[in-house]
């Protein structure tokens, strides 16, 4: 049943952005610290900055732009009716200074924060945001290595945090059996509570019995194992186990958040405060052992890939030959990016899940040719629980260039007609065709060698801002990711007005348009074909 939430801002677009901020914090793994996911990705610099941001959004006029620097509001400018309401730059450091050490020094002095991809710019929708991407990746693994089916296949991974928490359900939906090692019992309880994980144990024997039983029956399953990945994986190897698929979602990118062997998460948190260098030293040893085990399994025939947490780079720093493990992106996801297909999502500002149901119906009706959405929407409707108040119902569905703009305009029309109960915010992960350069992840092994060129996400941000997006953010890496990434985020709101329809069409065409041009420019023929089909002017 719809809950009518009182509007506190001067317009529906400002109100929607405020609700997106609140929704992001609602989903946060550590809300007291404003930390949303990935160890330390935050939604606001500190509590004072958060309070000022909320006041600024409440007082913001349609013709104004609020400027936010690394999670702290700086000022409001008179701009114009089609200018973004909010512009952000988060965690950007001049190249030579873009190191974890310098980032932490600035953070200690309260001068910077890391926004991850979707935390700092209020686009986080909980673990659902990565659920379909993980499902797509595992489905691609199934297609390439297992004849299109993960039935009876064991997927071993670790980390059940904000992002990693999607792994058990994604494996289940792809038909496989997931065994997920997690060091923190609270995180396990949270994933069971949200329906993303079926059951858990602290006994390796019991976990192995459970997965073996479901593998024999060729039934999907998800099992959590309370333990440390750097201990539990080698213990499995010692028993002669070779999983079918191995990956990882511990926060290895930032060794301050990877729990070392022999410590509880609480003890690791205390050491992080008292002696972070010692914590990092111990975590580095553990990561090296963790990755050695992954390599052994790869050599024994398992399909092993890094799932974007920089664990290879961390292990390589200890002399492990970790880059023999491939990155998931190049092999399984980039072919989709070449068509502008990526993690598009929308959020119902009304708080009414019925709005998401209605948009599901529009997607199903309008895009019968999109096999990803066709398979995904029924699964999402069945298995994804929408958050409790004050969280906002949301949906992720990978849509391509052209499809996104079309859907947003149709939804805007539905808002205008009153078929939906409130505005809808359209956004996406930065992990998308147009959104990011990250040479050890999204842009690893580009055919023209342009992996580290960060012009592309910067152009994306300029273009979407110029096209009238409601919020545009330029992010770089912080903490362990400092110097590793540059990305851009965008949110555009359907409030039912004609102006919103025009803005949505322009923004979402620009966003994926520059994405497919980026891949076409790098030499991908599929992307060049998509650009030609798009009718956009291209000088390639
Ligand atoms: P998070 O901080 O919310 O959760 C990490 C979890 O790992 C925590 O629950 C923690 O208890 C657990 N953990 C830490 N050390 C462990 C150990 N040694 N053994 C077992 N469990 C351990 O982080 P998150 O948001 O889930 O992100 C995880 C990683 O995935 C990050 O590196 C992040 O950057 C990366 N990531 C990848 C993608 C992608 O698309 N592939 C997207 C977002 C994030």
Coordinates of C-alpha atoms and ligand atoms in Angstrom, one line a residue, residues 29 37-39 114 130 158-165 181-184 187 227-230 249-253 257-260 265 307-309 328 429 431 441 481, ligand 1:
X29 CA 26.3 -1.2 5.8
X37 CA 29.5 -0.3 1.1
X38 CA 33.0 -1.4 -0.1
X39 CA 34.7 -0.7 3.3
X114 CA 35.6 8.3 -1.0
X130 CA 24.9 -5.5 -8.4
X158 CA 33.9 -14.7 -0.1
X159 CA 32.5 -11.5 1.2
X160 CA 28.8 -10.9 1.9
X161 CA 28.9 -7.1 2.2
X162 CA 26.9 -4.4 0.4
X163 CA 28.0 -5.6 -3.0
X164 CA 29.3 -9.1 -2.3
X165 CA 25.9 -9.9 -0.6
X181 CA 32.8 -17.4 3.1
X182 CA 32.1 -14.3 5.3
X183 CA 34.1 -13.2 8.4
X184 CA 31.3 -11.3 10.1
X187 CA 26.6 -9.6 7.6
X227 CA 35.0 -17.9 8.6
X228 CA 38.0 -16.2 7.0
X229 CA 38.5 -16.7 3.2
X230 CA 42.3 -16.9 3.6
X249 CA 34.2 -10.0 -3.1
X250 CA 36.1 -9.3 0.1
X251 CA 37.2 -5.6 0.3
X252 CA 40.7 -6.6 -0.8
X253 CA 41.0 -3.2 -2.6
X257 CA 39.0 -3.6 5.6
X258 CA 40.2 -7.1 4.7
X259 CA 40.1 -9.2 7.9
X260 CA 43.5 -10.9 8.6
X265 CA 36.1 -8.3 12.4
X307 CA 35.3 -9.7 -9.6
X308 CA 36.7 -6.2 -9.5
X309 CA 38.0 -5.9 -5.9
X328 CA 35.5 -10.6 -15.2
X429 CA 26.1 2.1 -11.8
X431 CA 30.4 0.5 -14.0
X441 CA 38.8 -3.6 -14.1
X481 CA 41.5 2.5 -4.9
Ligands
LIG1 P1 31.7 -4.4 2.1 O1 32.8 -3.7 2.8 O2 30.3 -4.0 2.3 O3 31.8 -6.0 2.5 C1 33.0 -6.7 2.5 C2 32.7 -8.0 3.3 O4 33.8 -8.8 3.3 C3 32.4 -7.7 4.8 O5 31.2 -8.3 5.1 C4 33.6 -8.3 5.5 O6 33.2 -8.8 6.8 C5 34.0 -9.4 4.6 N1 35.4 -9.8 4.8 C6 36.5 -9.0 4.9 N2 37.6 -9.7 5.0 C7 37.2 -11.0 4.9 C8 37.9 -12.2 4.9 N3 39.3 -12.3 5.1 N4 37.2 -13.4 4.8 C9 35.9 -13.4 4.6 N5 35.2 -12.2 4.6 C10 35.8 -11.1 4.7 O7 32.2 -4.4 0.6 P2 31.3 -4.7 -0.7 O8 30.5 -3.5 -1.0 O9 30.6 -6.0 -0.6 O10 32.5 -4.8 -1.9 C11 33.4 -5.8 -1.9 C12 34.4 -5.6 -3.0 O11 33.8 -5.7 -4.2 C13 35.1 -4.3 -2.9 O12 36.4 -4.4 -3.2 C14 34.4 -3.5 -4.0 O13 35.2 -2.5 -4.5 C15 34.2 -4.6 -5.0 N6 33.1 -4.3 -5.9 C16 33.0 -4.9 -7.1 C17 31.9 -4.6 -8.0 C18 31.7 -5.2 -9.3 O14 30.9 -4.8 -10.0 N7 32.3 -6.3 -9.6 C19 31.1 -3.6 -7.6 C20 31.2 -3.0 -6.4 C21 32.2 -3.3 -5.6

